[in-house]
CSV table of C-alpha atoms and ligand atoms in Angstrom, one decimal:
chain,number,residue,atom,x,y,z
A,17,MET,CA,-21.0,-27.1,-106.5
A,18,PRO,CA,-18.9,-30.0,-107.2
A,19,ARG,CA,-21.0,-32.5,-105.2
A,20,ASP,CA,-24.8,-33.3,-105.4
A,21,SER,CA,-26.9,-33.7,-102.4
A,22,HIS,CA,-26.0,-37.4,-102.3
A,23,GLY,CA,-22.2,-36.6,-102.3
A,24,SER,CA,-21.8,-37.7,-106.0
A,25,MET,CA,-19.2,-35.8,-108.0
A,26,THR,CA,-20.6,-33.1,-110.5
A,27,PRO,CA,-18.8,-31.1,-113.0
A,28,GLY,CA,-17.0,-27.9,-111.7
A,29,ARG,CA,-15.5,-24.8,-113.3
A,30,ILE,CA,-12.5,-25.3,-115.3
A,31,SER,CA,-9.8,-22.8,-115.2
A,32,PRO,CA,-8.2,-20.8,-118.2
A,33,GLN,CA,-5.6,-23.0,-120.2
A,34,ARG,CA,-2.0,-22.9,-118.7
A,35,PRO,CA,0.5,-21.7,-121.1
A,36,VAL,CA,3.7,-23.8,-122.1
A,37,PRO,CA,6.9,-22.1,-123.0
A,38,ALA,CA,7.4,-21.9,-126.9
A,39,SER,CA,10.6,-23.4,-126.3
A,40,ILE,CA,9.1,-26.9,-125.4
A,41,ALA,CA,8.2,-29.3,-128.4
A,42,ARG,CA,4.7,-30.2,-128.8
A,43,PRO,CA,3.4,-33.6,-129.5
A,44,GLU,CA,2.0,-33.7,-133.2
A,45,TYR,CA,-1.6,-33.9,-132.1
A,46,VAL,CA,-1.6,-30.5,-130.2
A,47,GLY,CA,-3.7,-28.0,-132.0
A,48,LYS,CA,-5.5,-30.9,-134.1
A,49,ALA,CA,-8.7,-32.8,-133.5
A,50,GLY,CA,-6.9,-35.9,-132.8
A,51,PRO,CA,-3.5,-37.7,-133.1
A,52,ALA,CA,-1.9,-39.1,-136.4
A,53,PRO,CA,-2.1,-43.0,-136.8
A,54,HIS,CA,0.6,-44.7,-134.8
A,55,VAL,CA,3.4,-45.9,-137.0
A,56,GLY,CA,6.6,-48.1,-135.9
A,57,GLY,CA,5.1,-50.6,-133.9
A,58,ASP,CA,5.5,-51.0,-130.1
A,59,VAL,CA,9.2,-52.3,-129.8
A,60,TYR,CA,11.9,-49.7,-129.1
A,61,ASP,CA,15.8,-49.9,-129.1
A,62,ALA,CA,17.4,-49.5,-125.8
A,63,GLU,CA,18.4,-46.0,-126.4
A,64,THR,CA,14.7,-45.0,-127.0
A,65,VAL,CA,13.6,-46.9,-124.0
A,66,GLU,CA,16.0,-44.8,-122.0
A,67,LEU,CA,14.2,-41.6,-123.5
A,68,ILE,CA,10.9,-43.1,-122.5
A,69,ARG,CA,12.2,-43.7,-118.8
A,70,ALA,CA,13.4,-39.9,-118.8
A,71,SER,CA,10.0,-38.9,-119.7
A,72,GLY,CA,8.4,-41.3,-117.2
A,73,ARG,CA,10.5,-39.9,-114.4
A,74,ILE,CA,9.4,-36.5,-115.0
A,75,ALA,CA,5.6,-37.5,-115.0
A,76,ALA,CA,6.4,-39.5,-111.9
A,77,GLN,CA,8.1,-36.8,-109.9
A,78,ALA,CA,5.4,-34.3,-111.0
A,79,ILE,CA,2.9,-36.8,-109.4
A,80,ASP,CA,5.1,-36.8,-106.3
A,81,ALA,CA,4.7,-32.9,-106.2
A,82,ALA,CA,1.1,-33.1,-106.6
A,83,GLU,CA,0.7,-36.0,-104.1
A,84,ALA,CA,2.5,-34.0,-101.3
A,85,ALA,CA,0.0,-31.2,-101.7
A,86,VAL,CA,-3.2,-33.6,-101.3
A,87,ARG,CA,-5.1,-32.6,-98.2
A,88,PRO,CA,-8.7,-31.5,-97.4
A,89,GLY,CA,-9.3,-28.2,-98.9
A,90,VAL,CA,-7.1,-28.3,-101.8
A,91,THR,CA,-8.8,-28.2,-105.3
A,92,THR,CA,-7.9,-30.6,-108.3
A,93,ASP,CA,-7.1,-27.4,-110.3
A,94,GLU,CA,-4.5,-26.7,-107.6
A,95,LEU,CA,-3.0,-30.1,-108.1
A,96,ASP,CA,-3.0,-29.7,-111.9
A,97,ALA,CA,-1.0,-26.5,-111.4
A,98,LEU,CA,1.6,-28.4,-109.6
A,99,VAL,CA,2.0,-31.0,-112.3
A,100,HIS,CA,1.9,-28.4,-115.1
A,101,ASP,CA,4.5,-26.4,-113.6
A,102,PHE,CA,6.7,-29.2,-112.6
A,103,VAL,CA,6.5,-30.9,-116.2
A,104,VAL,CA,7.2,-27.6,-118.2
A,105,SER,CA,10.0,-26.6,-115.6
A,106,HIS,CA,11.7,-29.9,-116.6
A,107,ASP,CA,11.4,-29.1,-120.5
A,108,ALA,CA,8.6,-31.6,-121.1
A,109,TYR,CA,5.1,-31.1,-122.4
A,110,PRO,CA,2.2,-32.5,-120.4
A,111,SER,CA,0.8,-34.8,-123.0
A,112,THR,CA,-2.8,-34.5,-122.0
A,113,LEU,CA,-2.9,-30.8,-122.6
A,114,GLY,CA,-4.7,-30.5,-125.9
A,115,TYR,CA,-5.0,-34.2,-126.6
A,116,ARG,CA,-8.3,-34.6,-128.5
A,117,GLY,CA,-9.3,-31.3,-126.9
A,118,PHE,CA,-8.5,-32.3,-123.2
A,119,PRO,CA,-8.0,-29.0,-121.5
A,120,LYS,CA,-5.5,-29.8,-118.5
A,121,SER,CA,-2.1,-31.2,-117.9
A,122,SER,CA,-3.3,-34.1,-115.7
A,123,CYS,CA,-6.4,-36.0,-115.0
A,124,THR,CA,-7.9,-36.1,-111.6
A,125,SER,CA,-10.4,-38.6,-110.8
A,126,VAL,CA,-12.4,-38.5,-107.6
A,127,ASN,CA,-14.1,-41.2,-105.5
A,128,GLU,CA,-16.6,-42.8,-108.4
A,129,VAL,CA,-14.8,-41.3,-111.2
A,130,ILE,CA,-13.0,-44.1,-112.7
A,131,CYS,CA,-10.7,-41.9,-115.1
A,132,HIS,CA,-10.2,-38.8,-117.2
A,133,GLY,CA,-11.7,-36.5,-114.7
A,134,ILE,CA,-10.8,-32.9,-115.5
A,135,PRO,CA,-9.2,-30.8,-113.0
A,136,ASP,CA,-11.5,-28.1,-111.8
A,137,ASP,CA,-12.7,-26.1,-108.6
A,138,THR,CA,-13.7,-29.4,-107.0
A,139,VAL,CA,-12.6,-29.1,-103.3
A,140,LEU,CA,-11.3,-32.3,-101.8
A,141,VAL,CA,-12.6,-33.5,-98.5
A,142,GLU,CA,-11.4,-35.8,-95.8
A,143,GLY,CA,-12.0,-39.5,-97.0
A,144,ASP,CA,-12.0,-38.7,-100.7
A,145,LEU,CA,-9.8,-41.0,-103.0
A,146,VAL,CA,-8.2,-38.8,-105.9
A,147,ASN,CA,-6.4,-40.4,-108.7
A,148,ILE,CA,-3.7,-38.3,-110.5
A,149,ASP,CA,-2.8,-39.3,-114.0
A,150,VAL,CA,0.2,-37.6,-115.7
A,151,THR,CA,2.0,-38.1,-119.1
A,152,ALA,CA,5.1,-36.3,-119.9
A,153,PHE,CA,6.5,-35.9,-123.4
A,154,ALA,CA,10.1,-35.1,-124.1
A,155,ASN,CA,12.5,-36.1,-126.8
A,156,GLY,CA,9.7,-37.2,-129.0
A,157,VAL,CA,8.4,-39.9,-126.4
A,158,HIS,CA,5.8,-40.1,-123.7
A,159,GLY,CA,5.8,-41.8,-120.3
A,160,ASP,CA,2.5,-42.4,-118.6
A,161,LEU,CA,1.6,-43.1,-115.1
A,162,ASN,CA,-0.9,-42.6,-112.4
A,163,ARG,CA,-1.6,-43.1,-108.7
A,164,THR,CA,-4.8,-43.1,-106.3
A,165,VAL,CA,-4.1,-41.0,-103.1
A,166,LEU,CA,-6.3,-40.9,-99.9
A,167,VAL,CA,-7.4,-37.5,-98.8
A,168,GLY,CA,-6.8,-37.5,-94.9
A,169,GLU,CA,-8.2,-40.5,-93.2
A,170,ALA,CA,-10.5,-42.6,-95.3
A,171,SER,CA,-12.8,-45.6,-94.6
A,172,GLN,CA,-11.2,-49.1,-94.1
A,173,GLN,CA,-13.3,-49.9,-97.5
A,174,ALA,CA,-11.3,-47.3,-99.4
A,175,VAL,CA,-7.9,-47.9,-97.8
A,176,ASP,CA,-8.4,-51.8,-98.8
A,177,LEU,CA,-9.5,-50.8,-102.3
A,178,VAL,CA,-6.4,-48.5,-102.9
A,179,ASP,CA,-3.9,-51.1,-101.4
A,180,ARG,CA,-5.4,-54.0,-103.5
A,181,THR,CA,-5.5,-51.8,-106.7
A,182,ARG,CA,-1.8,-51.1,-106.2
A,183,GLU,CA,-1.3,-54.9,-105.7
A,184,ALA,CA,-3.2,-55.7,-108.8
A,185,LEU,CA,-1.0,-53.5,-110.8
A,186,ARG,CA,2.1,-55.2,-109.2
A,187,ARG,CA,0.6,-58.7,-110.2
A,188,GLY,CA,-0.2,-57.5,-113.7
A,189,ILE,CA,3.6,-56.5,-114.0
A,190,LYS,CA,4.8,-59.7,-112.6
A,191,ALA,CA,2.9,-61.6,-115.2
A,192,VAL,CA,4.8,-59.8,-118.0
A,193,ALA,CA,7.3,-62.1,-119.9
A,194,PRO,CA,8.6,-62.5,-123.3
A,195,GLY,CA,6.7,-65.3,-125.1
A,196,ARG,CA,3.6,-64.8,-123.4
A,197,GLU,CA,0.3,-63.3,-124.7
A,198,VAL,CA,-0.7,-59.8,-123.2
A,199,ASN,CA,-3.9,-61.6,-122.0
A,200,VAL,CA,-2.2,-63.0,-119.2
A,201,ILE,CA,-1.9,-59.7,-117.6
A,202,GLY,CA,-5.6,-59.2,-117.3
A,203,ARG,CA,-6.1,-62.9,-116.1
A,204,ALA,CA,-3.6,-62.1,-113.2
A,205,ILE,CA,-5.3,-58.7,-112.3
A,206,GLU,CA,-9.0,-60.1,-112.5
A,207,SER,CA,-8.2,-63.3,-110.7
A,208,TYR,CA,-6.8,-61.2,-107.8
A,209,ALA,CA,-9.7,-58.6,-107.9
A,210,ALA,CA,-12.2,-61.5,-107.7
A,211,ARG,CA,-11.0,-62.5,-104.3
A,212,PHE,CA,-12.5,-59.5,-102.7
A,213,GLY,CA,-15.5,-59.2,-105.2
A,214,TYR,CA,-14.1,-56.0,-106.8
A,215,GLY,CA,-15.3,-55.2,-110.3
A,216,VAL,CA,-12.5,-54.7,-113.0
A,217,VAL,CA,-13.3,-52.0,-115.6
A,218,ARG,CA,-13.3,-53.2,-119.1
A,219,ASP,CA,-14.1,-50.2,-121.2
A,220,TYR,CA,-10.6,-48.6,-120.7
A,221,THR,CA,-7.4,-50.6,-121.0
A,222,GLY,CA,-3.6,-50.4,-120.9
A,223,HIS,CA,-2.0,-49.3,-124.2
A,224,GLY,CA,1.1,-49.1,-126.2
A,225,VAL,CA,3.1,-45.9,-125.5
A,226,GLY,CA,6.1,-44.4,-126.8
A,227,ARG,CA,6.4,-42.2,-129.7
A,228,SER,CA,2.6,-42.1,-129.7
A,229,PHE,CA,0.6,-41.6,-126.6
A,230,HIS,CA,-1.7,-44.6,-127.5
A,231,SER,CA,-0.4,-46.8,-130.1
A,232,GLY,CA,-3.3,-49.1,-130.7
A,233,LEU,CA,-1.9,-52.1,-128.8
A,234,VAL,CA,-4.4,-53.0,-126.1
A,235,ILE,CA,-3.7,-54.4,-122.7
A,236,PRO,CA,-6.8,-55.7,-121.0
A,237,HIS,CA,-7.2,-55.7,-117.2
A,238,TYR,CA,-9.7,-58.6,-117.2
A,239,ASP,CA,-9.5,-62.1,-118.8
A,240,ALA,CA,-9.8,-61.6,-122.6
A,241,PRO,CA,-8.0,-64.4,-124.6
A,242,ARG,CA,-8.7,-62.5,-127.9
A,243,TYR,CA,-6.0,-60.1,-127.1
A,244,ASP,CA,-3.2,-62.4,-128.1
A,245,ASP,CA,-0.3,-60.2,-128.9
A,246,VAL,CA,3.0,-61.9,-128.0
A,247,MET,CA,5.2,-60.0,-125.6
A,248,VAL,CA,8.7,-59.6,-126.9
A,249,PRO,CA,11.8,-57.7,-125.4
A,250,GLY,CA,11.7,-53.9,-126.1
A,251,MET,CA,7.8,-53.8,-126.1
A,252,VAL,CA,6.6,-50.8,-124.3
A,253,PHE,CA,3.1,-50.5,-122.9
A,254,THR,CA,0.9,-49.4,-119.7
A,255,ILE,CA,-0.6,-51.4,-117.3
A,256,GLU,CA,-3.4,-49.4,-115.5
A,257,PRO,CA,-6.2,-51.4,-113.7
A,258,MET,CA,-9.3,-49.7,-112.5
A,259,LEU,CA,-11.1,-51.7,-109.7
A,260,THR,CA,-14.3,-50.8,-108.3
A,261,LEU,CA,-16.4,-51.7,-105.0
A,262,GLY,CA,-19.5,-52.4,-107.2
A,263,GLY,CA,-20.1,-53.0,-110.9
A,264,THR,CA,-17.9,-52.5,-113.9
A,265,ALA,CA,-20.4,-50.5,-116.1
A,266,ALA,CA,-19.2,-47.0,-116.8
A,267,ASP,CA,-20.9,-43.6,-117.9
A,268,VAL,CA,-19.3,-40.6,-119.5
A,269,TRP,CA,-20.2,-37.1,-118.5
A,270,ALA,CA,-21.5,-34.6,-120.9
A,271,ASP,CA,-18.0,-33.0,-121.0
A,272,ASP,CA,-17.2,-36.2,-123.0
A,273,TRP,CA,-14.3,-37.0,-120.8
A,274,THR,CA,-15.1,-37.8,-117.0
A,275,VAL,CA,-16.0,-41.6,-116.8
A,276,THR,CA,-17.8,-42.7,-113.6
A,277,THR,CA,-19.1,-46.0,-112.3
A,278,ARG,CA,-22.7,-46.3,-113.3
A,279,ASP,CA,-23.7,-47.4,-109.7
A,280,LYS,CA,-21.5,-44.7,-108.4
A,281,SER,CA,-19.4,-47.2,-106.5
A,282,LEU,CA,-15.9,-46.1,-105.3
A,283,THR,CA,-13.1,-46.8,-107.8
A,284,ALA,CA,-9.2,-46.8,-107.7
A,285,GLN,CA,-6.4,-47.1,-110.3
A,286,PHE,CA,-2.8,-47.4,-110.6
A,287,GLU,CA,-0.7,-47.2,-113.8
A,288,HIS,CA,2.9,-47.7,-114.9
A,289,THR,CA,4.7,-47.8,-118.2
A,290,LEU,CA,7.0,-50.6,-118.7
A,291,VAL,CA,9.4,-52.3,-121.1
A,292,VAL,CA,9.3,-56.1,-121.7
A,293,THR,CA,12.8,-57.6,-120.9
A,294,GLU,CA,14.5,-60.9,-121.5
A,295,ARG,CA,13.4,-62.0,-117.9
A,296,GLY,CA,10.1,-60.0,-117.3
A,297,ALA,CA,9.5,-56.3,-117.0
A,298,ASP,CA,11.4,-53.0,-116.2
A,299,VAL,CA,9.1,-50.1,-114.9
A,300,LEU,CA,10.0,-46.9,-116.8
A,301,THR,CA,7.6,-44.6,-114.5
A,302,LEU,CA,9.6,-44.5,-111.4
A,303,SER,CA,10.5,-41.2,-109.6
B,1235,MF3,N1,-3.2,-40.9,-119.2
B,1235,MF3,C1,-4.4,-41.5,-119.6
B,1235,MF3,C2,-4.0,-42.9,-119.8
B,1235,MF3,O1,-3.4,-43.7,-119.0
B,1235,MF3,C3,-4.8,-40.8,-120.7
B,1235,MF3,C4,-5.5,-39.6,-120.5
B,1235,MF3,S1,-6.1,-39.0,-122.1
B,1235,MF3,C5,-6.9,-37.6,-121.6
B,1235,MF3,O2,-4.0,-43.5,-121.0
B,1235,MF3,F1,-7.0,-36.8,-122.7
B,1235,MF3,F2,-7.9,-37.8,-120.9
B,1235,MF3,F3,-6.1,-36.9,-120.8
B,1236,CO,CO1,-2.2,-44.7,-119.8
B,1237,CO,CO1,-2.4,-42.4,-117.8
């Protein structure tokens, strides 16, 4: 079943695709192999920023609903059902559903799964960490966030990892200011993570988001000077650090989605979508 004899996560059974009412507008990539190239850049006018905020709020409230249901015995597919029903009942489309073939309305990533876990019949047990990542699409724009949740009582190591990963995101957001290069974000995150000896995942990054799910703009979570895009007011992107208790190397399962730490070390992630303001950053994915 969904854990091997060492307690490592293994693939489970994926339930049939959940329907979305025909009245809800789909992103252009649904039913295609992948998205069309992003056009229009990463800077949005104030009106569009408010639409991204509205999508972001739906995604955040969907995570609230799923988070409230997290307990030993619940499956990740049950969490996905709560997310799906919340998003579509608010006239939004769950952006991951049919994105490059992803089959579900959220990503649920347990323990050593770094990101992009597919909701399935995996049963959560006391002490697990589960990340719930939701993106909602409405009025032509996406809002994207995730949180890591403890299942029942977890080890002090796990609690600390989750708290410090949340704090790493907060520090990344604090580093945002117009005129700075995006690499200041990763520098802030990595220097904080290093205090605790945590690994910072490099293979997956923050990204521009808005009219496209992933615009092509890259926001590294580690110190990477070559990402030198200069932040300007109205620029919208995610920050979504993934920290580990061990190494930073990642493996992808045969499902082509599920990403784990190679050393099977525990990992946590938090994500927000934000807009660069005249003074700093404004988070667009609050519930
Ligand atoms: N929401 C994820 C992110 O933060 C992307 C998930 S893509 C999926 O960028 F296809 F895996 F769902
Ligand atoms: Co994202
Ligand atoms: Co996300």
